[in-house]
Coordinates of C-alpha atoms in Angstrom, one line a residue:
M523 CA 72.8 122.1 135.0
S524 CA 70.7 123.1 132.0
G525 CA 72.7 124.0 128.9
E526 CA 75.9 122.5 130.2
L527 CA 78.1 120.8 127.6
S528 CA 77.6 117.0 127.6
L529 CA 80.5 114.8 128.8
S530 CA 79.8 112.2 126.1
I531 CA 81.9 113.9 123.4
N532 CA 84.9 111.6 122.6
I533 CA 87.8 114.0 122.3
K534 CA 90.3 111.1 122.6
E535 CA 89.6 110.6 118.9
P536 CA 89.6 113.1 116.0
R537 CA 86.4 115.0 115.2
W538 CA 86.1 113.4 111.8
D539 CA 85.9 109.8 110.7
Q540 CA 89.4 108.5 110.4
G541 CA 88.3 105.5 108.3
T542 CA 88.1 107.8 105.3
F543 CA 90.8 109.8 103.6
M544 CA 88.6 113.0 103.7
G545 CA 88.1 112.6 107.4
R546 CA 91.8 112.2 108.0
A547 CA 92.5 115.2 105.7
K548 CA 90.2 117.4 107.7
H549 CA 91.8 116.3 110.9
F550 CA 95.4 117.0 109.7
F551 CA 94.5 120.4 108.1
M552 CA 93.6 121.4 111.7
V553 CA 96.7 119.8 113.3
T554 CA 99.2 121.2 110.7
D555 CA 97.6 124.7 110.4
P556 CA 100.7 127.0 110.4
R557 CA 98.8 129.6 112.4
N558 CA 99.1 127.3 115.4
V559 CA 102.8 128.1 115.6
L560 CA 101.9 131.7 116.5
L561 CA 99.8 130.8 119.5
S562 CA 101.1 132.0 122.8
S563 CA 102.1 129.8 125.7
E564 CA 99.0 131.1 127.6
T565 CA 96.7 130.0 124.8
L566 CA 98.3 126.5 124.6
E567 CA 98.1 126.2 128.4
E568 CA 94.4 127.2 128.4
A569 CA 93.7 124.6 125.7
R570 CA 95.6 121.9 127.7
V571 CA 93.5 122.7 130.9
I572 CA 90.2 122.6 129.0
V573 CA 91.1 119.2 127.4
E574 CA 92.5 117.6 130.5
N575 CA 89.6 118.9 132.7
Y576 CA 87.0 117.6 130.2
R577 CA 88.6 114.2 130.1
S578 CA 88.4 114.2 133.9
G579 CA 84.7 115.2 133.8
I580 CA 85.1 118.9 134.5
V581 CA 83.4 121.3 132.1
K582 CA 84.4 124.9 131.9
S583 CA 81.3 127.1 132.5
G584 CA 79.9 128.3 129.2
L585 CA 82.1 126.1 127.0
T586 CA 80.5 125.2 123.7
E587 CA 81.2 122.1 121.6
D588 CA 83.0 124.0 118.9
E589 CA 85.2 125.7 121.6
L590 CA 86.0 122.2 123.0
W591 CA 87.0 120.9 119.6
R592 CA 89.1 124.0 118.9
A593 CA 90.9 123.5 122.2
K594 CA 91.4 119.8 121.4
Y595 CA 93.1 120.7 118.1
V596 CA 95.2 123.4 119.6
Y597 CA 96.3 120.8 122.3
D598 CA 97.0 118.2 119.6
S599 CA 99.1 120.6 117.6
A600 CA 101.5 121.3 120.5
F601 CA 101.5 118.4 122.9
H602 CA 102.8 114.8 122.3
P603 CA 99.9 112.3 122.1
D604 CA 101.7 109.6 124.1
T605 CA 103.8 111.6 126.6
G606 CA 101.6 114.7 127.0
E607 CA 104.8 116.9 126.9
K608 CA 104.8 120.2 125.0
M609 CA 106.7 119.6 121.8
F610 CA 109.6 121.7 120.6
V611 CA 108.1 124.5 118.5
I612 CA 110.0 123.8 115.2
G613 CA 109.3 120.1 115.6
R614 CA 105.6 120.5 115.5
M615 CA 103.7 119.6 112.3
S616 CA 102.2 123.1 112.3
A617 CA 105.8 124.4 111.7
Q618 CA 106.3 122.2 108.7
V619 CA 105.0 124.8 106.1
P620 CA 107.1 127.8 107.2
M621 CA 110.2 125.8 108.0
N622 CA 110.1 123.6 104.8
M623 CA 109.2 126.7 102.7
S624 CA 112.5 128.3 103.7
I625 CA 114.7 125.2 103.6
T626 CA 113.2 123.8 100.4
G627 CA 113.5 127.2 98.6
C628 CA 117.2 127.3 99.5
M629 CA 117.8 123.7 98.4
L630 CA 116.2 124.3 95.1
T631 CA 118.2 127.6 94.6
F632 CA 121.6 126.6 95.9
Y633 CA 122.2 123.2 94.4
R634 CA 125.0 123.7 91.9
T635 CA 128.1 123.6 94.2
T636 CA 129.1 120.8 96.6
P637 CA 129.5 123.1 99.7
A638 CA 126.0 124.4 99.1
V639 CA 124.5 120.9 98.7
V640 CA 126.3 119.7 101.9
F641 CA 125.2 122.8 103.9
W642 CA 121.6 122.8 102.9
Q643 CA 121.2 119.0 103.2
W644 CA 122.7 119.2 106.7
V645 CA 120.3 122.0 107.6
N646 CA 117.4 120.0 106.1
Q647 CA 118.3 116.8 107.8
S648 CA 118.9 118.5 111.1
F649 CA 115.5 119.9 110.9
N650 CA 114.1 116.5 109.9
A651 CA 115.9 114.9 112.9
V652 CA 114.1 117.4 115.2
V653 CA 110.7 116.7 113.6
N654 CA 111.3 112.9 113.7
Y655 CA 112.2 112.9 117.4
T656 CA 109.4 115.3 118.3
N657 CA 106.8 113.2 116.6
R658 CA 108.1 109.8 117.5
S659 CA 105.7 107.1 118.7
G660 CA 105.7 105.8 122.2
D661 CA 106.4 107.2 125.7
A662 CA 109.8 105.5 126.5
P663 CA 112.5 108.1 127.4
I664 CA 115.6 108.4 125.2
T665 CA 119.0 109.3 126.6
V666 CA 121.2 112.2 125.4
N667 CA 123.8 109.7 124.1
Q668 CA 121.1 107.7 122.2
L669 CA 119.7 110.9 120.7
G670 CA 123.2 112.2 119.8
A671 CA 124.1 109.0 118.1
A672 CA 120.8 108.9 116.2
Y673 CA 121.3 112.5 115.0
V674 CA 124.9 112.0 113.8
S675 CA 124.1 108.8 112.0
A676 CA 120.9 110.2 110.4
T677 CA 122.4 113.5 109.2
T678 CA 125.7 111.9 108.0
G679 CA 123.9 109.2 106.1
A680 CA 121.6 111.7 104.5
V681 CA 124.3 114.1 103.5
V682 CA 126.5 111.4 102.0
T683 CA 123.5 110.1 100.0
A684 CA 122.9 113.7 98.7
L685 CA 126.6 114.0 97.6
G686 CA 126.5 110.7 95.9
L687 CA 123.4 111.7 93.9
K688 CA 124.9 115.1 93.0
S689 CA 128.0 113.4 91.7
L690 CA 125.8 111.2 89.5
A691 CA 123.8 114.2 88.3
T692 CA 126.9 115.9 86.9
R693 CA 126.9 113.4 84.1
L694 CA 123.2 113.9 83.3
P695 CA 121.2 116.6 81.6
P696 CA 120.6 119.9 83.5
I697 CA 116.9 119.1 84.0
V698 CA 117.8 115.9 85.7
S699 CA 120.3 117.6 88.0
R700 CA 117.4 119.8 89.3
F701 CA 115.8 116.7 90.7
V702 CA 118.9 116.0 92.9
P703 CA 117.3 117.8 96.0
F704 CA 114.2 115.7 95.7
A705 CA 116.0 112.4 95.2
A706 CA 118.3 113.3 98.1
V707 CA 115.4 114.1 100.4
A708 CA 113.5 110.9 99.5
A709 CA 116.6 108.8 100.1
A710 CA 117.5 110.7 103.2
N711 CA 114.0 110.2 104.7
C712 CA 114.6 106.4 104.4
I713 CA 117.7 106.9 106.5
N714 CA 116.8 109.7 108.9
I715 CA 113.5 108.5 110.2
P716 CA 114.5 104.9 111.1
F717 CA 117.7 106.2 112.7
M718 CA 116.0 108.9 114.8
R719 CA 113.4 106.3 115.8
Q720 CA 115.7 103.4 116.2
R721 CA 114.8 102.9 119.8
E722 CA 111.3 102.0 118.7
L723 CA 112.7 99.4 116.3
K724 CA 114.7 97.9 119.1
Y725 CA 112.2 98.0 122.0
G726 CA 108.9 98.4 120.2
I727 CA 106.0 100.8 120.6
P728 CA 102.9 100.5 122.8
V729 CA 100.0 98.6 121.2
T730 CA 96.5 98.7 122.6
D731 CA 93.1 97.1 122.1
E732 CA 90.2 99.1 120.6
N733 CA 89.4 100.5 124.1
G734 CA 92.9 101.9 124.6
N735 CA 94.0 99.2 127.1
R736 CA 97.8 98.7 126.7
L737 CA 98.7 95.2 125.7
G738 CA 102.5 95.4 125.3
E739 CA 105.2 96.8 123.1
S740 CA 105.8 95.6 119.5
A741 CA 108.8 96.2 117.2
Y742 CA 106.8 94.8 114.3
A743 CA 104.2 97.6 114.9
A744 CA 107.1 100.1 115.0
K745 CA 108.3 98.9 111.6
Q746 CA 104.9 99.4 110.0
A747 CA 104.6 102.8 111.6
I748 CA 108.0 104.0 110.4
V749 CA 107.3 102.7 106.8
Q750 CA 104.1 104.7 106.7
V751 CA 105.8 107.8 108.0
V752 CA 108.6 107.5 105.4
V753 CA 106.0 107.2 102.6
S754 CA 104.1 110.2 103.8
R755 CA 107.3 112.4 104.2
I756 CA 108.4 111.5 100.7
G757 CA 104.9 112.4 99.4
M758 CA 105.2 115.8 101.1
A759 CA 108.3 116.6 99.1
V760 CA 106.8 115.7 95.7
P761 CA 104.8 118.9 95.0
A762 CA 107.5 121.2 96.4
M763 CA 110.6 119.5 94.9
A764 CA 109.6 117.2 92.0
I765 CA 107.3 119.6 90.2
P766 CA 109.1 123.0 90.4
P767 CA 112.2 121.7 88.6
V768 CA 110.1 121.0 85.5
I769 CA 108.5 124.4 85.6
M770 CA 111.7 126.2 86.3
N771 CA 113.5 124.5 83.5
A772 CA 110.9 125.9 81.1
L773 CA 110.7 129.4 82.7
E774 CA 114.4 130.0 82.8
K775 CA 114.3 130.0 79.0
K776 CA 112.0 133.0 79.1
A777 CA 113.5 136.5 79.0
F778 CA 111.7 137.8 82.0
M779 CA 113.1 135.1 84.2
K780 CA 116.6 135.9 83.1
V781 CA 116.1 139.5 84.0
S782 CA 114.4 138.9 87.3
R783 CA 116.9 136.2 88.4
L784 CA 114.2 134.3 90.2
D785 CA 115.3 130.7 90.7
H786 CA 112.2 129.0 92.1
P787 CA 108.4 129.6 91.9
S788 CA 107.8 130.8 95.5
L789 CA 104.0 130.9 95.1
L790 CA 103.9 127.3 93.9
L791 CA 106.3 126.2 96.7
V792 CA 104.1 127.8 99.4
S793 CA 100.8 126.5 98.0
S794 CA 102.1 123.0 97.5
L795 CA 103.5 122.8 101.0
V796 CA 100.2 124.1 102.6
F797 CA 98.3 121.3 100.9
A798 CA 100.9 118.5 100.7
T799 CA 101.6 118.4 104.4
P800 CA 98.1 117.6 105.7
L801 CA 97.1 115.5 102.7
C802 CA 100.2 113.3 102.9
C803 CA 99.8 112.9 106.7
A804 CA 96.3 111.7 105.9
L805 CA 97.5 108.8 103.7
F806 CA 97.5 106.6 106.8
P807 CA 95.5 106.9 110.0
Q808 CA 97.3 108.5 113.0
K809 CA 96.0 105.6 115.1
S810 CA 97.3 102.8 112.9
S811 CA 96.4 99.1 113.3
M812 CA 97.5 95.6 112.5
S813 CA 96.4 92.1 113.1
V814 CA 97.5 90.3 116.3
S815 CA 98.8 87.5 114.0
G816 CA 101.3 90.0 112.6
L817 CA 102.9 90.7 116.0
E818 CA 105.9 88.9 117.6
P819 CA 105.1 85.3 118.6
D820 CA 105.6 86.0 122.4
L821 CA 103.4 89.1 122.3
Q822 CA 100.7 87.1 120.4
E823 CA 100.7 84.5 123.2
R824 CA 100.5 87.2 125.9
I825 CA 97.5 88.8 124.2
K826 CA 95.8 85.4 123.8
Q827 CA 96.1 84.9 127.5
T828 CA 95.2 88.4 128.7
S829 CA 92.7 89.5 126.0
P830 CA 91.6 86.4 124.0
H831 CA 88.9 88.2 122.0
T832 CA 91.3 90.8 120.6
T833 CA 92.2 90.3 117.0
T834 CA 93.5 93.7 116.1
V835 CA 95.8 96.1 117.9
Y836 CA 96.2 99.8 117.6
F837 CA 99.2 102.2 117.9
N838 CA 100.3 105.8 117.3
K839 CA 102.3 105.7 114.1
G840 CA 103.9 109.1 114.8
L841 CA 104.2 111.8 112.1

């Protein structure tokens, strides 16, 4: 039919070149757009139908290419890339800015007492646990017991780390103590993410060839994926938690700050989160890769037998 949208558009991949940082940044600015959290269930379902129908060769009458890409990014923001399940709303990357804005603001404000540090670190790590589970890699199911054990170990380890750092900070200058929330978040990410995704480290995540054909599961790929996610998450915290302490230490000496009793620069916090989330997600491709020679020996042998020309495998690193 004349004017009908072509079926040759590859919506399995992002719209922009993922081999460049700018291409990945544009992609993640769309996926992490906070406005996506406000979309109704009807809008999300409509986007899902458009995307899944298009992948099956069915084009909605009058659909334009821009509308297709918009539907694809709405779909990507709310549905898991491996399982296709609708993700829990606060676990979506589009919820990162509003959720982190609230939690980070409280962590930077209420950091002077031990109960406050424990409570807000627990809130933060509980939120992170939800995000880490929601954005895990792979499609293998996880039991309630496994999820519960991962949550308890992740949050407990993170809170204990925060308390240890707070204890150390009491013997340091005030400006240094302001960095306790950032140091705690950075250390906690190194604990929370691996614990919440420990099943991947034990059983591996799916790896494919360049055409998306599944070749097996690799724990080595899972390790690389989790390291990349940890680095990105720590990077997200830098603008919001490592820079404001320096600014606030200077501002609190000013008379107007003492009068207003403001304890953190909200505008800086919001703007840094809006940009830090997509830019740090873009540090590594969503569809990560590694050489076949870097996989487990038994998986290497299997790939050599079933796909001898494959030298590189690909996998979803999670977020």
